[in-house]
XYZ file of C-alpha atoms in Angstrom:
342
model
C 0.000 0.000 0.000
C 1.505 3.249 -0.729
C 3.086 4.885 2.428
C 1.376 8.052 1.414
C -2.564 6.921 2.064
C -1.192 5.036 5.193
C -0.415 8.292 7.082
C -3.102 9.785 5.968
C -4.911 6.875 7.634
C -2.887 7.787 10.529
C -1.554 4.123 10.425
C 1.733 5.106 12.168
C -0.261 6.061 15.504
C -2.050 2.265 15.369
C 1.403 1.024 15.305
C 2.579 2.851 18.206
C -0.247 1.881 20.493
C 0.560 -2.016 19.297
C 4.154 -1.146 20.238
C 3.109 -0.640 23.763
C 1.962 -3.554 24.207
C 5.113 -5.062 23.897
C 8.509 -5.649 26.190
C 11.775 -6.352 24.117
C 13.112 -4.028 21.429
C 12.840 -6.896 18.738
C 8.885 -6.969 19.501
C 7.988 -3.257 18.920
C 10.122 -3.348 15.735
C 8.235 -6.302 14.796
C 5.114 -4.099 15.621
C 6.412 -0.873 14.116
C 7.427 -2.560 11.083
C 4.365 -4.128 10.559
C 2.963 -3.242 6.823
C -0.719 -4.158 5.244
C -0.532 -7.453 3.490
C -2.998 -8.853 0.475
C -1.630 -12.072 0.671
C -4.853 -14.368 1.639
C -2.596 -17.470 3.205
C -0.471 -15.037 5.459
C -2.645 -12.427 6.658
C -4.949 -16.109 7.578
C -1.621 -17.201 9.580
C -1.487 -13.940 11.208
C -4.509 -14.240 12.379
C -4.267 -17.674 13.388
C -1.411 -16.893 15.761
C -3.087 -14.161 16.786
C -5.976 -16.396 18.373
C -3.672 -18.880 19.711
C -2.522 -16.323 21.655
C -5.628 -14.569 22.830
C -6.905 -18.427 24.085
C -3.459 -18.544 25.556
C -3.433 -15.544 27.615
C -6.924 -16.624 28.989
C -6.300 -20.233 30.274
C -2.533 -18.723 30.998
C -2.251 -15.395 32.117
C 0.357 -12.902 30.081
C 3.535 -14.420 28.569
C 6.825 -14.078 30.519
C 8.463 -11.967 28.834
C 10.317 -8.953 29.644
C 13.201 -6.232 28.373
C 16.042 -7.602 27.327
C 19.132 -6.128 25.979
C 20.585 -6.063 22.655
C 23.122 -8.732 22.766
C 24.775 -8.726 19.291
C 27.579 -7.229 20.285
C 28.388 -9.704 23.315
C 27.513 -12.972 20.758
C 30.195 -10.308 18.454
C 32.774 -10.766 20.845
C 32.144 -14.193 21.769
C 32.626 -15.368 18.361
C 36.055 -12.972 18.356
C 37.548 -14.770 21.037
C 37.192 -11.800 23.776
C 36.114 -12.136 26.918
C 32.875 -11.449 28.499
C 31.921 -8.720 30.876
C 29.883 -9.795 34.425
C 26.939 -7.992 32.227
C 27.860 -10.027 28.736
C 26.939 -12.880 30.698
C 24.352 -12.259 32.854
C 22.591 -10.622 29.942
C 22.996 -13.931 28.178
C 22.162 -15.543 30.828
C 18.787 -13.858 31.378
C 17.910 -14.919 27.696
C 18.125 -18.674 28.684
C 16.380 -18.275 31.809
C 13.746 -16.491 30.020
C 13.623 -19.321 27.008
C 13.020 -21.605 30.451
C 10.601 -19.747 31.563
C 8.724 -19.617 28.040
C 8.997 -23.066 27.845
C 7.572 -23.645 31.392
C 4.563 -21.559 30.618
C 3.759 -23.185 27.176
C 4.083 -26.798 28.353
C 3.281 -26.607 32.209
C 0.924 -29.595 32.793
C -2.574 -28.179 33.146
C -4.653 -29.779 30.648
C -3.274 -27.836 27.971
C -2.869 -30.022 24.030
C -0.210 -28.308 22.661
C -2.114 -29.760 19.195
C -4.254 -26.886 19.582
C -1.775 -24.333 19.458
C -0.183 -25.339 16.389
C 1.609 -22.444 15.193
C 2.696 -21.246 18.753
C 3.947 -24.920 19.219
C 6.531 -24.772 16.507
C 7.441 -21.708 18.417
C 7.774 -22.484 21.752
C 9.537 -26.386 20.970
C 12.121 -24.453 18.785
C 13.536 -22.616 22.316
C 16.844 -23.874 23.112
C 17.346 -24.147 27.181
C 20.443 -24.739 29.318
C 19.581 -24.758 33.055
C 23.231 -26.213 33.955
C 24.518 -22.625 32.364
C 21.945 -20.130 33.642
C 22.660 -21.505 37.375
C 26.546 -21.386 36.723
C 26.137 -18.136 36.072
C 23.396 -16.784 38.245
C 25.123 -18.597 41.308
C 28.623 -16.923 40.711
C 28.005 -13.749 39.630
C 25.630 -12.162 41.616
C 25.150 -8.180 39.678
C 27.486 -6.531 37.149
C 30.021 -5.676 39.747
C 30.126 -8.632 42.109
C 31.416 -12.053 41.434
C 30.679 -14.957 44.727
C 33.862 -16.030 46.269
C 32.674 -19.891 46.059
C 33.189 -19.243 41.695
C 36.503 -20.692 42.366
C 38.575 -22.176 45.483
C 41.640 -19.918 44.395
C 39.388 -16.764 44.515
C 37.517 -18.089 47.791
C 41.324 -18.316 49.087
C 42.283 -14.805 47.599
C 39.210 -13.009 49.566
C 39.670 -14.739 52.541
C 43.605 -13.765 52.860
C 42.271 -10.233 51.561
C 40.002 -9.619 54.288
C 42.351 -11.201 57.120
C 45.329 -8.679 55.997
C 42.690 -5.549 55.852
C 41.739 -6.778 59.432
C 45.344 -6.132 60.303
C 46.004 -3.115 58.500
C 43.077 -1.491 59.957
C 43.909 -2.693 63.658
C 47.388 -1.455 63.369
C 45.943 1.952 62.207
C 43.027 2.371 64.430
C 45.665 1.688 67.583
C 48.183 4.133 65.915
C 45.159 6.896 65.677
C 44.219 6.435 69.240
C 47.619 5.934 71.152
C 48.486 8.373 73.428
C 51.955 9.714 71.168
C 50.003 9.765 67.983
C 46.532 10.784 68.726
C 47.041 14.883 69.250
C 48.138 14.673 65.668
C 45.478 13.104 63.991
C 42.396 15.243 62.239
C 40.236 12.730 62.235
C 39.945 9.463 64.057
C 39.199 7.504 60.609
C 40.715 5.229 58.216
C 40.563 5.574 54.588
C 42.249 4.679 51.315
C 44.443 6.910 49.071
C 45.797 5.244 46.044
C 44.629 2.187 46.868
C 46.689 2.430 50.107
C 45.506 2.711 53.701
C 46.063 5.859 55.320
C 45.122 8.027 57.847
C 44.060 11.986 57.829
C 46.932 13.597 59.828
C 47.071 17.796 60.674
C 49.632 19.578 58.226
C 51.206 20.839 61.172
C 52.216 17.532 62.268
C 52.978 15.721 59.081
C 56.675 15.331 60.113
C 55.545 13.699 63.348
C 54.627 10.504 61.670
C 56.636 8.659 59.227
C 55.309 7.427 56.644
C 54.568 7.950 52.613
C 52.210 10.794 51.974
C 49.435 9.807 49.425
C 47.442 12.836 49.192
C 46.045 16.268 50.422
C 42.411 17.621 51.342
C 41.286 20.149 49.426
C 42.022 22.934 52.100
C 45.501 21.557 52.428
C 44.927 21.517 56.164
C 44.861 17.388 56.291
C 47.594 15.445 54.925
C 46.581 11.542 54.319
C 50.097 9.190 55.387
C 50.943 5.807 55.047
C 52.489 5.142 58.131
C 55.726 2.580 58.028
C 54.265 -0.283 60.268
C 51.600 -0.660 57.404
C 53.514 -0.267 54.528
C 54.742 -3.991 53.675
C 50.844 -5.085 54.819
C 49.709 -2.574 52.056
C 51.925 -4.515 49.494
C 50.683 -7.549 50.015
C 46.868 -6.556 49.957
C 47.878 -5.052 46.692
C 49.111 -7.582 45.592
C 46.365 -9.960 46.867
C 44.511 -7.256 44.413
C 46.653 -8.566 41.173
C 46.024 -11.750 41.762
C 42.344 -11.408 42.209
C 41.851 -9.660 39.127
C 43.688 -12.176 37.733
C 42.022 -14.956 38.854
C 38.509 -13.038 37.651
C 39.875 -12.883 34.380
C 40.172 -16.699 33.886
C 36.804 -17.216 35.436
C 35.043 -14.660 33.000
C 36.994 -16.785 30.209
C 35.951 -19.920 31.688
C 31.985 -18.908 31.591
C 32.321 -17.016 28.287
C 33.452 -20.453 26.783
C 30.349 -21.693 28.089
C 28.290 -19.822 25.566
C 30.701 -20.276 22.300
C 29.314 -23.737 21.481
C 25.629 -22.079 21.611
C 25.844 -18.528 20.056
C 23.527 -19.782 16.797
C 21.096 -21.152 19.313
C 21.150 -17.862 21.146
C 20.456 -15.911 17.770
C 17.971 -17.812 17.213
C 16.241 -17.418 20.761
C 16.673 -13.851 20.524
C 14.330 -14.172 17.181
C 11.963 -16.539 18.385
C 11.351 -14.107 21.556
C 10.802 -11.087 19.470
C 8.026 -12.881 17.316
C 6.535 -14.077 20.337
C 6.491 -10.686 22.050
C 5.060 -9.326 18.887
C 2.226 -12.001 18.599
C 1.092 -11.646 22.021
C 1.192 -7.874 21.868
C -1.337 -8.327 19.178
C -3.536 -10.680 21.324
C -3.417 -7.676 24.016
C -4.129 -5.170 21.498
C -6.991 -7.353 20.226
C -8.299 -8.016 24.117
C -8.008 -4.213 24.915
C -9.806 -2.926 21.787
C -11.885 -6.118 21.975
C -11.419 -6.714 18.435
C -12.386 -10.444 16.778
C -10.976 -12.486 13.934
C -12.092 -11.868 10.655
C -13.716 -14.487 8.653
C -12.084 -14.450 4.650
C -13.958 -14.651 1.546
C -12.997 -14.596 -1.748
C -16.616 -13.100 -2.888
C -15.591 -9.490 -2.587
C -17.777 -9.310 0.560
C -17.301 -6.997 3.125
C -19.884 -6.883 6.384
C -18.137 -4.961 9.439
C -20.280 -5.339 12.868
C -20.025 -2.422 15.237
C -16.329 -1.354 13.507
C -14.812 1.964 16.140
C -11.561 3.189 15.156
C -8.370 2.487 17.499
C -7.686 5.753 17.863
C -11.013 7.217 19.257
C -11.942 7.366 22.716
C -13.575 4.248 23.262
C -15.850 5.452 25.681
C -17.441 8.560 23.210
C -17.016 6.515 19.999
C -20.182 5.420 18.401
C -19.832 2.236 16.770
C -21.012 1.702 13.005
C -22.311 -1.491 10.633
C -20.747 -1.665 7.443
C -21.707 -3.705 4.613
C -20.576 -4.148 0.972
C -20.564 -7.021 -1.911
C -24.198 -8.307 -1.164
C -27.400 -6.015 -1.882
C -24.919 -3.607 -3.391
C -21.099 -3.352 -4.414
C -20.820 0.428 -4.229
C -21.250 3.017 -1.045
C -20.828 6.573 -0.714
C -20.418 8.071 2.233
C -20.987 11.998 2.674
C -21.557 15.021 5.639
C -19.661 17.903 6.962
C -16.331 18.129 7.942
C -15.677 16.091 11.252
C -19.235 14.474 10.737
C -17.532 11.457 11.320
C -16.811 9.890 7.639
């Protein structure tokens, strides 16, 4: 149909309120993409899958399905070799547990003969699930900046000699900030870090007092933050507990990232099968909204339209209107004013 009489028709705006119906960005381009069709056998498929869902949502409730993120660029990397981020992968992630969730909805055991949902069938049984992945990563990474000590024993050991050596560092400072020599010279009775050092804020007057490696100044220049000696080799070693950590990270992002090379295809192809989803049932919720029904087809030229309202009318002033055409008579003219309502 030429683009020109479909915004006249205002076509566009039905698009948009479609779009809101749905949750991922591959849905609403589905939806915003959507174009007029005179092909008998598809528009009928459409419409088909269209019903499924409608029957769906009423023995089921809404589909599980929610906002994902676009993930080309981590299956991109993943077929480049590079390693994942936390997010890469618990993005990924997300996809299979929502694929497992899908699944679980379609095929839960409540009566349901997946026979009758032909077209949705094909969908849902082409899902590819791996629960021994999603938990791998779900259980060891816990957001996008935290991974669980228990991903690896060599980590779990890392932590645990990390926080045993802060313990120290901070004891030896906190009894250095109140001892009786040290504590007149101290601005604040606090430990902090400077350069990823422990320190502790001493008065500028008094920065010769204690010896030590100054790190950095306040912003008046009235506090000067030291390194005292008797920390200084426990600072090393936490820093370089910090090397090794970030090390040890490293392999286990390359570690999970392998887990998702053999199965990038079968990701793509999740990622498609949950847009068209998302797009079919945001037509069955546009359809239950507007309470819309499913056409019946003819091939007699016969058009007979039973209390048609426009989409874009308030539903509760709209009048609704009988249309009929291809029977008694095969030609209608409509006329009236200006917003009469032709």
């Amino acid at each position: 149909m030429n683009a020109n009489y479909l915004n006249k028709l205002e076509y566009n705006k039905v698009l948009e309120i479609l779009a809101s119906f749905s949750n991922t960005y591959i849905g609403k381009n589905f939806c915003l993409n959507l174009v007029p069709c005179n092909d008998k056998f598809k528009v009928q498929k459409a419409l088909d899958e269209t019903s499924e869902a409608c029957s769906l949502i009423v023995r089921k409730g809404n589909l599980p399905i929610s906002f994902i993120d676009n993930v080309e660029v981590y299956l991109k990397a993943i077929r480049g070799n590079a390693i994942l981020s936390t997010k890469g992968l618990l993005e990924l992630a997300r996809i299979l547990k929502m694929c497992r969730n899908l699944n679980d909805y379609f095929y839960s055991k409540d009566g349901l003969n997946a026979e009758d949902y032909a077209i949705l069938d094909n969908y849902f049984n082409s899902l590819y699930t791996n629960k021994n992945i999603e938990d791998a990563i779900f259980s060891n990474i816990l957001d996008e900046n935290t991974i669980n000590d228990n991903a690896s024993k060599k980590l779990y050991t890392i932590r645990k000699s990390f926080r045993k050596l802060e313990q120290d560092i901070k004891s030896k400072l906190n009894n250095f900030i109140h001892s009786s020599t040290y504590s007149k010279y101290i601005q604040e009775s606090v430990v902090t870090i400077r350069n990823d050092r422990y320190v502790i804020p001493v008065k500028q007057e008094y920065r010769s007092q204690v010896k030590g490696f100054i790190h950095d100044f306040s912003s008046s220049g009235s506090t000067v933050f030291i390194e005292p000696m008797a920390v200084f080799e426990l600072n090393n070693e936490i820093n370089n507990l910090r090397v090794e950590e970030n090390i040890e990270i490293e392999r286990i992002l390359k570690d999970y990232t392998e887990l998702f090379a053999p199965i990038v295809n079968e990701i793509e192809n999740n990622i498609r099968i949950i847009g068209r989803l998302d797009f079919i049932f945001a037509k069955a919720a546009f359809a239950q909204t507007y309470n819309g029904v499913a056409p019946t087809f003819n091939t007699d030229g016969r058009i007979n339209i039973k209390k048609g309202r426009h989409p874009l009318l308030d539903a509760k002033k709209v009048v609704p209107i009988d249309v009929r055409l291809g029977e008694d008579f095969t030609l209608l003219i409509i006329t009236g004013p200006n917003t009469g309502g032709k």
